[in-house]
Short mmCIF file of C-alpha atoms in Angstrom, two decimals:
data_model
loop_
_atom_site.label_atom_id
_atom_site.label_comp_id
_atom_site.label_asym_id
_atom_site.label_seq_id
_atom_site.Cartn_x
_atom_site.Cartn_y
_atom_site.Cartn_z
CA MET A 26 5.42 -0.72 42.68
CA ILE A 27 8.05 -0.92 45.29
CA THR A 28 10.74 1.95 45.45
CA HIS A 29 13.91 2.44 47.21
CA GLN A 30 14.52 5.86 47.78
CA ILE A 31 15.97 6.98 49.53
CA HIS A 32 19.39 7.55 50.89
CA ASP A 33 20.81 5.88 47.72
CA PRO A 34 23.86 7.80 46.92
CA ARG A 35 23.21 7.67 42.93
CA THR A 36 19.84 9.42 43.45
CA THR A 37 21.56 11.92 45.84
CA ALA A 38 24.10 12.61 43.29
CA LEU A 39 21.35 13.06 40.32
CA ALA A 40 19.47 15.50 42.56
CA GLU A 41 22.51 17.63 43.72
CA ARG A 42 23.57 17.78 40.16
CA VAL A 43 19.75 18.96 38.95
CA ARG A 44 20.09 21.41 41.72
CA ALA A 45 23.18 22.75 40.94
CA GLU A 46 23.01 23.01 36.89
CA VAL A 47 19.28 23.75 36.62
CA GLY A 48 18.40 25.57 39.84
CA PRO A 49 19.99 28.88 38.88
CA THR A 50 18.48 28.88 35.26
CA ALA A 51 15.28 28.01 36.81
CA ASP A 52 15.21 30.92 38.95
CA ALA A 53 16.37 33.25 36.22
CA ILE A 54 13.08 32.18 34.27
CA LEU A 55 10.94 33.14 37.30
CA ALA A 56 12.38 36.83 37.19
CA ALA A 57 11.91 36.93 33.38
CA VAL A 58 8.65 35.80 33.85
CA ALA A 59 8.00 38.59 36.67
CA ALA A 60 9.36 41.03 34.30
CA LEU A 61 6.93 39.93 31.44
CA ALA A 62 4.01 39.99 33.84
CA ALA A 63 5.02 43.75 34.61
CA ALA A 64 5.13 45.06 31.12
CA PRO A 65 2.53 47.75 30.62
CA SER A 66 1.05 45.63 27.47
CA ALA A 67 1.09 42.76 29.48
CA GLY A 68 -2.77 42.66 29.90
CA ALA A 69 -3.33 41.71 26.11
CA LEU A 70 -2.06 38.53 26.66
CA ALA A 71 -2.98 37.59 30.06
CA GLU A 72 -4.04 34.19 29.55
CA GLU A 73 -0.79 33.19 27.80
CA ILE A 74 1.27 34.63 30.49
CA HIS A 75 -0.54 32.90 33.42
CA GLN A 76 0.48 29.70 31.78
CA ILE A 77 3.90 30.82 31.40
CA ASN A 78 4.02 31.64 34.95
CA VAL A 79 2.56 28.39 36.17
CA ALA A 80 4.84 26.33 33.83
CA ALA A 81 7.98 28.58 35.35
CA HIS A 82 7.08 27.90 39.17
CA LEU A 83 6.25 24.21 38.43
CA LEU A 84 9.96 23.96 36.78
CA ALA A 85 11.24 25.81 39.93
CA GLU A 86 9.32 23.51 42.38
CA MET A 87 10.73 20.34 40.36
CA VAL A 88 14.06 21.36 40.98
CA ARG A 89 13.81 22.23 44.40
CA THR A 90 12.24 19.16 45.70
CA CYS A 91 14.17 17.08 43.18
CA ARG A 92 14.02 13.62 44.63
CA PRO A 93 14.81 10.78 42.18
CA GLU A 94 13.34 7.43 43.34
CA LEU A 95 14.86 3.77 41.87
CA ASP A 96 12.72 1.11 40.90
CA GLU A 97 13.20 -2.30 39.10
CA GLY A 98 14.53 -0.06 36.36
CA GLY A 99 17.53 0.88 38.27
CA ILE A 100 19.50 4.42 38.09
CA GLU A 101 19.15 4.24 34.34
CA ALA A 102 15.47 4.49 34.42
CA ALA A 103 15.54 7.19 37.32
CA HIS A 104 17.87 9.21 35.24
CA SER A 105 15.18 9.17 32.08
CA ARG A 106 12.33 9.63 34.29
CA LEU A 107 13.87 12.63 36.03
CA ARG A 108 14.93 13.97 32.57
CA HIS A 109 11.34 13.37 31.24
CA ASP A 110 9.73 15.25 34.25
CA LEU A 111 12.07 18.45 34.03
CA ARG A 112 11.49 18.70 30.31
CA THR A 113 7.67 18.32 30.38
CA PRO A 114 7.13 22.10 31.69
CA LEU A 115 9.54 23.34 29.05
CA VAL A 116 6.92 22.45 26.71
CA ALA A 117 4.50 25.18 27.82
CA LEU A 118 7.43 27.63 28.71
CA LYS A 119 8.65 27.31 25.04
CA GLY A 120 5.25 26.90 23.42
CA TYR A 121 3.32 29.92 24.99
CA GLY A 122 6.50 31.80 24.74
CA GLU A 123 6.84 31.67 21.13
CA LEU A 124 3.09 32.15 20.59
CA SER A 125 3.22 35.19 22.54
CA LEU A 126 6.13 36.48 20.80
CA GLU A 127 4.22 36.21 17.27
CA VAL A 128 1.17 37.89 18.93
CA ALA A 129 2.95 40.77 20.22
CA ALA A 130 4.73 41.19 17.06
CA ASP A 131 1.57 41.23 15.24
CA GLU A 132 -0.27 43.57 17.38
CA GLY A 133 2.77 46.00 18.08
CA LEU A 134 3.36 45.19 21.56
CA ASP A 135 6.93 46.17 21.78
CA ASP A 136 7.03 46.17 25.38
CA VAL A 137 5.83 42.55 25.83
CA SER A 138 8.30 41.32 22.50
CA ALA A 139 11.19 43.07 24.81
CA ALA A 140 10.44 41.04 27.90
CA LEU A 141 9.57 38.01 26.06
CA GLY A 142 13.24 37.78 24.39
CA PRO A 143 15.11 37.29 27.71
CA LEU A 144 12.54 34.74 28.92
CA LEU A 145 13.13 32.41 25.65
CA GLU A 146 16.70 33.12 25.95
CA ARG A 147 16.49 31.80 29.71
CA VAL A 148 14.14 28.86 28.52
CA ALA A 149 16.95 27.99 25.96
CA GLU A 150 19.71 28.08 28.82
CA VAL A 151 17.54 25.73 31.05
CA MET A 152 17.23 23.00 28.15
CA VAL A 153 21.08 23.27 28.02
CA ALA A 154 21.44 22.89 31.78
CA ILE A 155 19.20 19.87 31.84
CA GLU A 156 21.12 18.60 29.18
CA ARG A 157 24.42 18.96 31.28
CA ALA A 158 22.71 17.80 34.38
CA LEU A 159 20.84 14.80 32.64
CA PRO A 160 22.61 14.09 29.44
CA ALA A 161 20.63 12.17 26.82
CA THR A 162 21.15 8.63 26.77
CA SER A 163 20.19 8.35 22.99
CA GLN A 164 21.66 10.14 19.92
CA ALA A 165 18.41 10.42 18.55
CA MET A 166 17.28 12.81 21.21
CA ASP A 167 20.39 14.68 21.17
CA ALA A 168 19.89 15.42 17.30
CA GLU A 169 16.14 16.65 18.08
CA GLY A 170 17.59 19.47 20.19
CA ASP A 171 20.28 20.46 17.90
CA GLY A 172 18.23 23.13 15.89
CA GLU A 173 16.29 26.12 17.24
CA ASP A 174 13.40 27.89 15.68
CA ASP A 175 14.03 31.15 14.01
CA CYS A 176 10.91 33.18 15.48
CA GLY A 177 12.76 36.41 14.89
CA GLY A 178 14.03 37.53 11.55
CA GLY A 179 15.30 35.30 8.73
CA PRO A 180 13.04 33.66 5.84
CA ARG A 181 9.44 32.72 6.63
CA PRO A 182 8.83 28.96 6.94
CA VAL A 183 7.72 26.83 4.05
CA SER A 184 3.92 26.68 3.44
CA TYR A 185 2.20 23.43 4.20
CA PRO A 186 -1.19 22.35 3.39
CA ALA A 187 -3.71 22.31 6.37
CA GLY A 188 -5.29 19.24 7.54
CA ARG A 189 -7.43 17.47 10.45
CA VAL A 190 -4.96 16.75 13.56
CA LEU A 191 -5.52 14.64 16.36
CA VAL A 192 -3.44 15.66 19.50
CA ALA A 193 -3.34 13.00 22.29
CA ASP A 194 -1.28 14.00 25.14
CA ASP A 195 -2.13 13.36 29.08
CA SER A 196 -0.39 17.01 29.81
CA GLN A 197 -3.17 19.82 29.26
CA ALA A 198 -0.30 22.22 29.03
CA ASN A 199 1.05 20.13 26.19
CA ARG A 200 -2.12 20.04 24.38
CA ASP A 201 -3.06 23.68 24.89
CA VAL A 202 0.29 24.40 23.20
CA LEU A 203 0.11 22.12 20.35
CA VAL A 204 -3.65 23.14 19.63
CA GLN A 205 -2.53 27.08 19.55
CA TYR A 206 0.52 25.95 17.35
CA LEU A 207 -1.27 24.19 15.04
CA SER A 208 -4.54 26.21 14.93
CA ARG A 209 -2.43 29.28 14.10
CA GLU A 210 -0.86 27.15 11.05
CA GLY A 211 -4.77 26.61 9.87
CA HIS A 212 -5.25 23.07 10.90
CA GLU A 213 -8.12 22.00 12.33
CA VAL A 214 -7.16 20.26 15.79
CA VAL A 215 -8.92 17.93 18.23
CA ALA A 216 -7.15 17.03 21.48
CA VAL A 217 -7.65 14.24 24.04
CA GLY A 218 -5.80 13.43 27.09
CA ASP A 219 -5.50 9.52 27.07
CA GLY A 220 -5.08 6.53 24.73
CA LEU A 221 -8.60 5.43 24.92
CA ALA A 222 -10.02 8.74 24.03
CA ALA A 223 -7.38 8.73 21.22
CA ILE A 224 -8.81 5.36 19.87
CA GLU A 225 -12.45 6.55 20.16
CA ALA A 226 -11.67 9.58 18.22
CA VAL A 227 -9.97 8.09 15.41
CA PHE A 228 -12.82 5.83 14.77
CA GLU A 229 -15.45 8.32 15.09
CA ARG A 230 -14.01 10.96 12.68
CA PRO A 231 -11.32 11.07 9.89
CA PHE A 232 -8.11 12.70 10.62
CA ASP A 233 -5.00 13.37 8.54
CA VAL A 234 -2.29 13.01 10.94
CA VAL A 235 -2.21 12.04 14.76
CA LEU A 236 0.25 13.40 17.26
CA LEU A 237 0.62 10.48 20.01
CA ASP A 238 2.07 10.97 23.35
CA MET A 239 4.22 7.69 24.02
CA ILE A 240 3.25 8.02 27.70
CA MET A 241 -0.60 8.36 28.68
CA PRO A 242 -2.85 6.92 31.16
CA GLY A 243 -5.37 3.97 29.94
CA MET A 244 -3.57 2.91 26.79
CA ASN A 245 0.11 4.24 26.31
CA GLY A 246 0.87 5.47 22.87
CA ASP A 247 2.56 2.33 21.44
CA GLU A 248 -0.52 0.29 22.39
CA VAL A 249 -2.79 2.92 20.63
CA LEU A 250 -0.53 2.90 17.63
CA LYS A 251 -0.74 -0.95 17.22
CA ALA A 252 -4.42 -0.97 17.82
CA MET A 253 -4.72 1.82 14.62
CA LYS A 254 -2.19 -0.30 12.46
CA ALA A 255 -4.30 -3.30 13.18
CA ASP A 256 -7.51 -2.00 11.59
CA SER A 257 -7.45 -1.54 7.79
CA ARG A 258 -9.10 1.62 7.70
CA LEU A 259 -6.53 3.41 9.87
CA ARG A 260 -3.51 1.36 8.66
CA SER A 261 -2.35 4.40 6.22
CA LEU A 262 -3.29 7.27 8.67
CA PRO A 263 0.19 9.02 9.63
CA VAL A 264 1.16 9.00 13.26
CA ILE A 265 3.77 10.92 14.76
CA MET A 266 5.00 9.90 18.11
CA ILE A 267 6.13 12.46 20.88
CA SER A 268 7.69 12.10 24.20
CA ALA A 269 10.36 13.82 26.47
CA LEU A 270 11.63 10.06 27.05
CA ASP A 271 15.14 9.50 25.70
CA ALA A 272 14.79 5.66 25.49
CA LEU A 273 16.07 4.84 21.75
CA ASP A 274 14.43 1.13 21.73
CA SER A 275 11.17 2.80 22.38
CA ILE A 276 11.67 5.25 19.35
CA VAL A 277 12.73 2.16 17.27
CA ARG A 278 9.75 0.02 18.34
CA CYS A 279 7.16 2.99 17.27
CA ILE A 280 8.77 3.30 14.01
CA GLU A 281 8.87 -0.34 13.25
CA ALA A 282 5.08 -0.53 14.48
CA GLY A 283 4.33 1.94 11.46
CA ALA A 284 4.67 5.40 13.07
CA GLU A 285 5.62 8.15 10.38
CA ASP A 286 7.99 9.84 12.26
CA TYR A 287 9.11 11.02 15.99
CA LEU A 288 9.21 14.39 17.78
CA ALA A 289 10.82 15.06 20.99
CA LYS A 290 9.64 17.48 23.87
CA PRO A 291 9.59 20.32 24.13
CA PHE A 292 8.87 20.85 20.33
CA ASN A 293 11.13 22.65 17.97
CA ARG A 294 8.29 24.66 16.22
CA VAL A 295 9.87 24.68 12.73
CA LEU A 296 10.62 20.84 13.01
CA LEU A 297 6.86 20.16 14.12
CA ARG A 298 5.43 22.45 11.53
CA ALA A 299 7.79 20.62 8.69
CA ARG A 300 7.10 17.02 9.89
CA ILE A 301 3.11 17.41 10.07
CA GLY A 302 3.36 19.17 6.76
CA ALA A 303 5.35 16.32 5.36
CA CYS A 304 2.72 13.80 6.54
CA LEU A 305 -0.04 15.63 5.29
CA GLU A 306 1.64 15.88 1.77
CA LYS A 307 2.38 12.44 1.70
CA LYS A 308 -1.35 11.53 2.46
CA ARG A 309 -2.29 13.73 -0.17
CA LEU A 310 -0.03 12.04 -2.60
CA ARG A 311 -1.37 8.73 -1.41
CA GLU A 312 -4.68 9.75 -2.04
CA ILE A 313 -4.15 10.91 -5.52
CA GLU A 314 -2.13 7.70 -6.04
CA LEU A 315 -5.03 5.65 -4.78
CA SER A 316 -7.79 7.39 -6.71
CA TYR A 317 -5.61 6.82 -9.89
CA LEU A 318 -5.26 3.11 -8.97
CA GLN A 319 -8.89 2.82 -8.55
CA ALA A 320 -9.81 4.56 -11.77
CA VAL A 321 -7.15 2.32 -13.55
CA GLU A 322 -8.94 -0.74 -11.73
CA ASN A 323 -12.24 0.54 -12.95
CA GLU A 324 -11.23 0.77 -16.14
CA LEU A 325 -9.63 -2.46 -16.23
CA THR A 326 -12.88 -4.15 -14.79
CA LEU A 327 -14.71 -2.46 -17.64
CA ALA A 328 -11.97 -3.76 -20.31
CA ARG A 329 -12.25 -7.27 -18.68
CA GLU A 330 -16.12 -7.29 -19.18
CA VAL A 331 -15.85 -6.07 -22.88
CA GLN A 332 -12.97 -8.50 -23.54
CA GLN A 333 -15.43 -11.32 -22.02
CA SER A 334 -18.47 -9.98 -24.05
CA ILE A 335 -16.69 -10.20 -27.28
CA LEU A 336 -16.14 -14.28 -26.71
CA PRO A 337 -18.59 -16.38 -27.98
CA LYS A 338 -21.29 -17.65 -25.37
CA ALA A 339 -22.80 -20.38 -27.12
CA PHE A 340 -21.51 -23.00 -29.43
CA PRO A 341 -23.08 -22.95 -32.99
CA ASN A 342 -26.29 -24.84 -33.16
CA ARG A 343 -25.26 -28.14 -34.79
CA HIS A 344 -26.89 -31.30 -33.76
CA ALA A 345 -23.67 -33.07 -34.56
CA LEU A 346 -21.49 -31.07 -32.22
CA ALA A 347 -21.40 -30.07 -28.94
CA GLY A 348 -18.72 -27.72 -27.57
CA HIS A 349 -17.74 -25.07 -24.59
CA GLY A 350 -15.05 -22.65 -24.20
CA LEU A 351 -13.62 -20.73 -21.38
CA MET A 352 -10.94 -18.03 -20.54
CA ASP A 353 -9.67 -17.18 -17.31
CA PRO A 354 -6.84 -14.25 -17.55
CA ALA A 355 -3.92 -13.89 -15.22
CA ARG A 356 -4.65 -10.45 -14.67
CA GLU A 357 -7.65 -8.33 -15.24
CA ILE A 358 -7.46 -8.83 -18.91
CA GLY A 359 -5.59 -11.58 -20.96
CA GLY A 360 -4.00 -12.23 -24.26
CA ASP A 361 -5.70 -15.08 -25.13
CA PHE A 362 -8.78 -15.93 -26.94
CA TYR A 363 -11.00 -18.84 -28.09
CA ASP A 364 -13.83 -18.46 -30.93
CA PHE A 365 -16.15 -20.95 -32.62
CA PHE A 366 -18.52 -19.84 -35.41
CA ALA A 367 -20.68 -21.23 -38.16
CA LEU A 368 -19.48 -21.66 -41.65
CA GLU A 369 -21.38 -22.47 -45.04
CA GLY A 370 -22.23 -25.98 -45.65
CA GLY A 371 -22.82 -26.97 -42.08
CA ARG A 372 -19.25 -26.48 -40.99
CA VAL A 373 -17.91 -24.83 -37.74
CA GLY A 374 -14.61 -22.98 -37.30
CA ILE A 375 -12.93 -23.59 -34.14
CA ALA A 376 -9.81 -21.33 -32.82
CA VAL A 377 -7.82 -20.77 -29.60
CA GLY A 378 -4.86 -18.31 -29.84
CA ASP A 379 -2.29 -17.25 -27.22
CA VAL A 380 -0.81 -13.41 -28.11
CA SER A 381 2.70 -12.55 -26.95
CA GLY A 382 2.55 -10.36 -23.72
CA LYS A 383 0.16 -9.71 -21.06
CA GLY A 384 -2.24 -6.84 -20.19
CA VAL A 385 -3.90 -4.33 -22.35
CA PRO A 386 -1.50 -4.41 -25.27
CA ALA A 387 -2.04 -8.10 -25.63
CA ALA A 388 -5.74 -7.75 -24.99
CA VAL A 389 -6.08 -5.26 -27.94
CA TYR A 390 -3.96 -7.35 -30.34
CA MET A 391 -6.12 -10.33 -29.16
CA ALA A 392 -9.16 -8.59 -30.28
CA MET A 393 -7.54 -7.62 -33.66
CA VAL A 394 -6.58 -11.13 -34.23
CA ARG A 395 -9.89 -12.61 -33.54
CA THR A 396 -11.55 -10.07 -35.80
CA GLN A 397 -9.31 -10.73 -38.73
CA LEU A 398 -9.68 -14.40 -38.52
CA ARG A 399 -13.33 -14.35 -38.45
CA ALA A 400 -13.46 -11.98 -41.43
CA THR A 401 -10.71 -14.26 -43.41
CA ALA A 402 -12.62 -17.54 -42.40
CA GLN A 403 -15.73 -16.20 -44.24
CA PHE A 404 -14.34 -16.60 -47.67
CA GLY A 405 -14.35 -20.33 -47.36
CA LEU A 406 -10.33 -20.62 -47.12
CA SER A 407 -8.70 -23.93 -45.79
CA PRO A 408 -7.32 -23.35 -42.38
CA ALA A 409 -3.80 -23.10 -43.52
CA ASP A 410 -4.83 -20.44 -46.15
CA CYS A 411 -6.63 -18.42 -43.44
CA LEU A 412 -3.26 -18.72 -41.43
CA SER A 413 -1.29 -17.35 -44.32
CA ARG A 414 -3.23 -14.47 -44.87
CA LEU A 415 -3.74 -13.49 -41.49
CA ASN A 416 0.15 -13.81 -41.02
CA GLU A 417 0.56 -11.45 -43.90
CA HIS A 418 -1.65 -8.81 -42.36
CA LEU A 419 -0.23 -9.18 -38.78
CA SER A 420 3.40 -9.05 -39.84
CA ALA A 421 2.99 -6.02 -42.41
CA ASP A 422 2.87 -3.57 -39.94
CA ASN A 423 4.16 -4.73 -36.57
CA PRO A 424 6.06 -1.91 -34.80
CA ARG A 425 5.80 -3.62 -31.55
CA CYS A 426 6.75 -7.19 -32.97
CA MET A 427 3.77 -8.66 -31.00
CA PHE A 428 2.62 -12.37 -32.72
CA VAL A 429 0.38 -15.00 -31.75
CA SER A 430 0.50 -18.87 -31.20
CA LEU A 431 -2.58 -19.96 -33.04
CA PHE A 432 -4.57 -23.18 -33.67
CA TYR A 433 -7.34 -22.87 -36.10
CA GLY A 434 -9.49 -25.82 -37.19
CA ILE A 435 -12.72 -26.67 -39.19
CA ILE A 436 -15.14 -29.56 -38.31
CA ASP A 437 -17.44 -31.00 -41.54
CA CYS A 438 -20.04 -32.30 -39.53
CA ALA A 439 -21.69 -33.93 -42.45
CA ALA A 440 -18.28 -35.79 -43.62
CA GLY A 441 -17.19 -36.28 -39.88
CA THR A 442 -13.72 -34.52 -40.47
CA PHE A 443 -11.61 -31.88 -38.58
CA THR A 444 -9.12 -30.24 -40.88
CA TYR A 445 -6.79 -27.86 -39.12
CA ALA A 446 -3.56 -25.74 -39.07
CA ASN A 447 -1.06 -25.05 -36.15
CA GLY A 448 0.63 -21.74 -36.02
CA GLY A 449 2.98 -22.47 -33.18
CA HIS A 450 0.48 -23.59 -30.74
CA ASN A 451 0.33 -26.51 -28.25
CA PRO A 452 -0.76 -29.61 -29.80
CA PRO A 453 -4.44 -30.25 -28.88
CA ALA A 454 -5.82 -33.15 -27.25
CA PHE A 455 -7.76 -35.97 -28.97
CA LEU A 456 -10.10 -38.19 -26.83
CA PRO A 457 -11.46 -41.01 -28.71
CA ALA A 458 -14.76 -42.44 -27.81
CA GLY A 459 -13.38 -45.41 -26.74
CA GLY A 460 -11.22 -43.85 -24.14
CA GLY A 461 -7.56 -42.64 -23.78
CA VAL A 462 -5.80 -39.39 -24.53
CA GLU A 463 -3.98 -38.67 -27.71
CA TRP A 464 -1.98 -35.56 -29.03
CA ILE A 465 -3.10 -34.57 -32.34
CA LYS A 466 -0.14 -34.67 -34.72
CA GLY A 467 0.45 -32.83 -37.84
CA THR A 468 1.43 -29.37 -38.89
CA ASN A 469 3.50 -27.35 -36.53
CA ASP A 470 4.36 -24.01 -38.54
CA LEU A 471 5.74 -20.80 -37.44
CA LEU A 472 4.10 -18.19 -35.08
CA VAL A 473 1.60 -15.97 -36.82
CA GLY A 474 2.81 -12.50 -37.20
CA VAL A 475 6.63 -13.01 -36.99
CA MET A 476 7.39 -12.32 -40.55
CA PRO A 477 5.83 -12.34 -44.09
CA GLY A 478 5.89 -14.99 -46.39
CA MET A 479 5.57 -17.93 -44.20
CA SER A 480 3.96 -21.02 -45.29
CA TYR A 481 1.13 -23.10 -43.23
CA HIS A 482 -0.02 -26.53 -43.74
CA ASP A 483 -3.29 -28.18 -43.27
CA ALA A 484 -3.70 -31.81 -41.75
CA ARG A 485 -7.09 -33.78 -41.40
CA LEU A 486 -8.45 -35.92 -38.52
CA THR A 487 -11.45 -38.28 -39.14
CA LEU A 488 -14.00 -38.14 -36.19
CA ALA A 489 -16.26 -40.83 -35.08
CA PRO A 490 -19.43 -40.39 -32.82
CA GLY A 491 -18.39 -39.75 -29.16
CA ASP A 492 -14.95 -38.43 -30.12
CA SER A 493 -13.80 -35.22 -28.15
CA LEU A 494 -11.20 -32.39 -29.05
CA PHE A 495 -9.49 -30.40 -26.14
CA ILE A 496 -7.50 -27.22 -27.51
CA TYR A 497 -6.08 -24.89 -24.68
CA THR A 498 -3.05 -22.43 -24.35
CA ASP A 499 0.07 -22.96 -22.68
CA GLY A 500 -1.49 -21.69 -19.44
CA VAL A 501 -2.75 -25.03 -18.42
CA VAL A 502 0.46 -27.07 -18.95
CA GLU A 503 2.86 -24.35 -17.78
CA ALA A 504 0.84 -23.48 -14.69
CA ILE A 505 3.39 -23.49 -11.47
CA ASP A 506 2.83 -24.78 -8.04
CA PRO A 507 4.51 -23.43 -4.64
CA ALA A 508 7.50 -25.98 -5.55
CA GLU A 509 7.94 -24.43 -8.77
CA ALA A 510 6.91 -27.68 -10.82
CA GLU A 511 4.91 -27.38 -14.13
CA PHE A 512 1.58 -28.80 -14.42
CA GLY A 513 2.72 -30.55 -17.47
CA LYS A 514 0.98 -32.43 -19.88
CA GLN A 515 0.95 -35.82 -18.16
CA ARG A 516 -1.38 -34.19 -15.47
CA LEU A 517 -3.71 -32.72 -18.13
CA ALA A 518 -3.73 -36.21 -19.85
CA GLU A 519 -5.00 -37.57 -16.36
CA VAL A 520 -7.62 -35.06 -15.91
CA LEU A 521 -8.86 -35.20 -19.43
CA ALA A 522 -9.09 -39.23 -18.95
CA ALA A 523 -11.07 -39.03 -15.92
CA THR A 524 -13.58 -36.58 -17.24
CA ALA A 525 -13.62 -37.78 -21.12
CA GLU A 526 -17.19 -39.00 -20.93
CA ALA A 527 -18.46 -35.44 -19.22
CA PRO A 528 -20.07 -32.73 -21.36
CA PRO A 529 -17.54 -30.24 -22.72
CA ALA A 530 -18.56 -27.49 -20.22
CA ILE A 531 -17.65 -29.92 -17.39
CA LEU A 532 -14.58 -30.99 -19.02
CA CYS A 533 -13.36 -27.36 -19.26
CA ASP A 534 -14.33 -26.48 -15.75
CA GLY A 535 -12.90 -29.73 -14.68
CA VAL A 536 -9.37 -28.69 -16.12
CA LEU A 537 -9.28 -25.17 -14.86
CA ALA A 538 -10.24 -26.44 -11.31
CA ALA A 539 -7.27 -29.16 -11.37
CA VAL A 540 -5.10 -26.36 -12.45
CA ARG A 541 -5.89 -23.87 -9.86
CA ALA A 542 -5.69 -26.61 -7.03
CA PHE A 543 -2.43 -27.35 -8.30
CA GLU A 544 -1.14 -23.75 -8.22
CA ALA A 545 -2.16 -23.97 -4.53
CA GLY A 546 -2.98 -20.10 -4.31
CA ARG A 547 0.33 -19.23 -6.15
CA PRO A 548 -0.52 -16.12 -8.29
CA HIS A 549 -1.49 -17.42 -12.12
CA SER A 550 1.58 -17.23 -14.21
CA ASP A 551 -0.35 -17.13 -17.42
CA ASP A 552 -3.81 -16.72 -18.93
CA LEU A 553 -5.63 -20.06 -18.92
CA THR A 554 -7.78 -20.89 -22.00
CA CYS A 555 -9.36 -24.13 -23.45
CA VAL A 556 -12.10 -25.23 -25.72
CA ALA A 557 -13.58 -28.71 -25.48
CA VAL A 558 -15.79 -30.19 -28.66
CA ARG A 559 -17.50 -33.56 -28.86
CA PHE A 560 -18.56 -34.98 -32.26
CA LEU A 561 -21.96 -36.57 -31.76
CA GLY A 562 -22.48 -37.82 -35.24
CA GLY A 563 -25.58 -38.12 -37.26
CA ALA A 564 -26.96 -35.77 -39.87
#
């Protein structure tokens, strides 16, 4: 990168402002650190005080040798970069200072506590001085620094659940501070120093939340974030971005890419604790929700298997008839049903129904309707009488006002007749042996289960060898394509005419395939159920 240092009056003004505003407070921090190191009990916190001393001298040296450089980003980029660099040592100063104050209070090191108080005051002052010299260009960054931790008296912070945290930051001091912060909160912490190591870590072991620095070698933070969100296994892993940068567009970009939250350096410990706690709580609730959804999905899968098991698998064994039925629910379970069963005298009962509503209530009601219809049919009643009795049973105790459209017919194999009743159902298709498609006319009475006392009527159709019947629910003709057009009876007739000579199973499968192709991937609007029957004739 080509830089133009140099005698640019704007960078000179920046450097002079930093030395004037920040220099005195940086020197005051050095004096406070010296007083801390001289405390009689300082040896108990030798490592922490050493880190504080290193950070204090780094800050003072950065202020003394401040020489902002211009590149293609211009004076605004130089301003942001200098602000970022000056705020970086404050992470160690503030972090180790607050940690040391906690330890000193716990262990009764009053002289150390007394020396740490002025030090932390000077740290707060230098943060204000940096804001005066290099004000934030984003309101988001200003807001991050409004509140300070209450490390003395006052109410104890809210307790949050502990979790497994990955810290990715290229600054060793920052990593050390965060590890100590989070470990004291009970978290299990892993720290890495660059983006590539962060990617390796999240793929090797599970974490509950990731703290991700925006500026790192190898891969920067937003590149790591995009890589994580692109993988389905990591998409729900909460990520909190951390940086001393004040570029609002970078913050917004990360949030839009899937970051859960953002934290500015130096860290406000209460804010850090709250945001990590909130992420862990969200993750816990999300896991509970996913577990519940998985349990519901398992239950629905089982319910689907049970529902499919009660539908007949094979057509009654009659030389004069061949038949097949299928049901493809719009959801895991549906409210449609079909049935065929043997009756006395070589007859076969055939029913197709569509219960109001969808899902579990419709499936339960469907099972009840099918069971009652089968039981009623065994008394040798006509289709109309069966629908009348069924209507009385269903409407007598119906607090949810459910009902069913139901087509029920009986084929007499010896006589070659089809006697049927229609309780508000779609008229079936009749496929004569000579070709063509006709819609069965006759009764079209009220839906079953709406109100007691309704009358139903029989109609009769004479069958010749080779004639076929196709009975279906409105999920066939009311299927919707992406352009909001319905499949309709005309398309159904065309499919039936093209496959009229095929066996009943192929006829049903052909209609199902045609409807699903018509929908072109659009979610199914309704259950799809159909039955195809061919009269073969003969004894």
